[in-house]
Each structure stands twice: as structure tokens, then as C-alpha cells.
CSV table of C-alpha atoms in Angstrom, one decimal:
chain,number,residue,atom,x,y,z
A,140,UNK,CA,0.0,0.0,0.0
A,141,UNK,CA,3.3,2.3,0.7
A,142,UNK,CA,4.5,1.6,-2.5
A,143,UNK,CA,1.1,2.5,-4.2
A,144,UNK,CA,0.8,5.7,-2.4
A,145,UNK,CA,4.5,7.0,-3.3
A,146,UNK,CA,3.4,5.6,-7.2
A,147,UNK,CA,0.5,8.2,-7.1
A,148,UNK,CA,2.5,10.9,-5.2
A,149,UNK,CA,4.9,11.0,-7.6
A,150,UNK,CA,3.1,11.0,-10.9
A,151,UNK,CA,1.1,13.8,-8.4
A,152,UNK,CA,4.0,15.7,-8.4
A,153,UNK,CA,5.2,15.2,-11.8
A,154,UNK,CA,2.1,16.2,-12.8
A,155,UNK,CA,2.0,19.6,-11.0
A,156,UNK,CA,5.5,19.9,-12.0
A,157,UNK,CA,4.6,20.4,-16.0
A,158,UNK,CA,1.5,22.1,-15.3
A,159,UNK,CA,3.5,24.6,-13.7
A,160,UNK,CA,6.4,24.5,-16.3
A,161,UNK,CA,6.5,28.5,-17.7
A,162,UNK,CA,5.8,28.9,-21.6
A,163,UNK,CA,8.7,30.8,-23.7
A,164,UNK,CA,6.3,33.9,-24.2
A,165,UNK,CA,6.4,34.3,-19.9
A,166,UNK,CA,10.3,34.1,-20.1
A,167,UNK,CA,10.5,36.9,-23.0
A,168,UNK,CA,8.4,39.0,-20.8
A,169,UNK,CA,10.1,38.1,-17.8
A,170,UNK,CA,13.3,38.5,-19.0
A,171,UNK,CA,12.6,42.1,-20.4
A,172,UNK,CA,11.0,43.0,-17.4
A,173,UNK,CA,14.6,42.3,-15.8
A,174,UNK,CA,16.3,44.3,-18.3
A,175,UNK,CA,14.8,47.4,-18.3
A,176,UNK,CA,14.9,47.3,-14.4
A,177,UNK,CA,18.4,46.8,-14.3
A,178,UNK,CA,19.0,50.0,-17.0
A,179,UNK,CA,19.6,53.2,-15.7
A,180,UNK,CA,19.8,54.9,-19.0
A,181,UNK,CA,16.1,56.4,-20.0
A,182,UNK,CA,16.8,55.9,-23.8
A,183,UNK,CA,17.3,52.0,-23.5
A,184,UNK,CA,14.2,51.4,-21.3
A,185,UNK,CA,12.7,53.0,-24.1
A,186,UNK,CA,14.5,50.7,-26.6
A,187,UNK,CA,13.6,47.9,-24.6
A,188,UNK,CA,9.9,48.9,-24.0
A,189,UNK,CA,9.1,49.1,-27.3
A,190,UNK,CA,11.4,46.5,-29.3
A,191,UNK,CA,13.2,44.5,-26.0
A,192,UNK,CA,10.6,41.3,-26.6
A,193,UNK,CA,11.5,40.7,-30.2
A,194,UNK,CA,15.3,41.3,-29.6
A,195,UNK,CA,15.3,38.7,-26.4
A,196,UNK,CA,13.1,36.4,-28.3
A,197,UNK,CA,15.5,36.1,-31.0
A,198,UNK,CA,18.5,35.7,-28.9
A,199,UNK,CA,17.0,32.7,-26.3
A,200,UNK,CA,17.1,29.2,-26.4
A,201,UNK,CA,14.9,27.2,-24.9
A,202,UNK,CA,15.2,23.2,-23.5
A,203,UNK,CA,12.0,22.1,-22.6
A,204,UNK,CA,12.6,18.8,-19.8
A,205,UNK,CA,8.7,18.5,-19.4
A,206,UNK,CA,9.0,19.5,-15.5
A,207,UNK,CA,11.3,22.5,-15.9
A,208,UNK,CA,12.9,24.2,-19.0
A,209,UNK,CA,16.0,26.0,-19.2
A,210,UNK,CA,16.4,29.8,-21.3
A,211,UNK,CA,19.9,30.8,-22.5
A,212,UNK,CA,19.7,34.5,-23.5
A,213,UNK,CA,22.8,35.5,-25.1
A,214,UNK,CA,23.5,39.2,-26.2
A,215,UNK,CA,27.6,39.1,-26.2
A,216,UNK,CA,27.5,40.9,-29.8
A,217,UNK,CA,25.7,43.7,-27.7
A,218,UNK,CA,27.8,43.8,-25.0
A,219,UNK,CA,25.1,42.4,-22.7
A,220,UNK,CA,26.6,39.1,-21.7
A,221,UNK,CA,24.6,35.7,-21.4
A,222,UNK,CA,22.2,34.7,-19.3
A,223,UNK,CA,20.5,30.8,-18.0
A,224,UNK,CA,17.5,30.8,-16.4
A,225,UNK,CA,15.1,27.7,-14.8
A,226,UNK,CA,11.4,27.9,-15.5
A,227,UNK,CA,9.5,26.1,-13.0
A,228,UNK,CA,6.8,26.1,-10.9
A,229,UNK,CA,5.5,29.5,-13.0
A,230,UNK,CA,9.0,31.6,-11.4
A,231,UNK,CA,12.1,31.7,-13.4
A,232,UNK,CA,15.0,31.2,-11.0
A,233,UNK,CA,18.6,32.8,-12.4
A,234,UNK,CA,21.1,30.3,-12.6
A,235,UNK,CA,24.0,33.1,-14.1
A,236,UNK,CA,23.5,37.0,-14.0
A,237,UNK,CA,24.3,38.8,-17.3
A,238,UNK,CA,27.8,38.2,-17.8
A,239,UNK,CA,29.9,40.4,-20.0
A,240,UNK,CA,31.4,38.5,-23.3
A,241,UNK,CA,34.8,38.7,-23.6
């Protein structure tokens, strides 16, 4: 009966796990969100305000592991660094800060 009960607890929690497992669209607008609170400078909030989703949107990867995904964001060219973030349970967790390419 143990070993039934931990069989539905865990598909349970699987189950809640993907449920919970944030769509691309939430991390573009996530990550934006970050970036223009992080800027300083009046003209890129601007920038990013109106153009920011597109721009992150093109430079993000996404690996979808059914319970979690993971989003690389990479703007070295831009001089913004690079970025890897967990999606789960609807929060994105930062696993790097923006680093500055070399």
C-alpha cells in the first residue's frame, strides 16, 4: 500500500511539475521586465519597451525537460553578456546573472 501511495505521489507531483512549467512567451516577458529594471539609461528602457521582446526572443534558447525548461539568452555581440535561467513552478530562477562577453 506504501509503495502505491509513493506511485501516485509522484506522478502527483510530476504532474504539478509540468502544469506549472513556464511557456517561452512568460520568459521573454520576464526577461525584459529584468532588463529594463536593471537600465539606468532612460533611452534603452525606451529601446527595450518598445522592441526589447522581439530582440530577447530572437536571442533565447529554450530546452523544454517537461517538468522545468531552461532559457539561454545570449547578447555578447551587444555587449550584454549571457544569461541561464530555470522555469519552473510558474518563477524563473537565475542560474547566471548577465555576464559580459569577452
Amino acid at each position: 500500500m506504501k509503495r502505491l501511495a509513493s506511485i501516485f505521489l509522484s506522478l502527483f507531483i510530476i504532474f504539478i511539475l509540468s502544469a506549472t512549467n513556464p511557456e517561452r512567451a512568460e520568459y521573454i516577458d520576464w526577461i525584459n521586465h529584468k532588463a529594463m529594471e536593471q537600465s539606468s539609461n532612460l533611452l534603452k528602457k525606451g529601446f527595450l519597451s518598445v522592441a526589447g521582446k522581439s530582440i530577447f526572443d530572437a536571442g533565447t534558447t529554450k530546452s523544454d525537460y517537461v517538468i522545468f525548461s531552461i532559457y539561454k539568452t545570449d547578447f555578447t555581440d551587444a555587449g550584454m553578456g549571457k544569461v541561464t535561467t530555470i522555469g519552473i513552478f510558474n518563477q524563473f530562477i537565475p542560474l547566471s546573472s548577465f555576464e559580459k562577453g569577452e
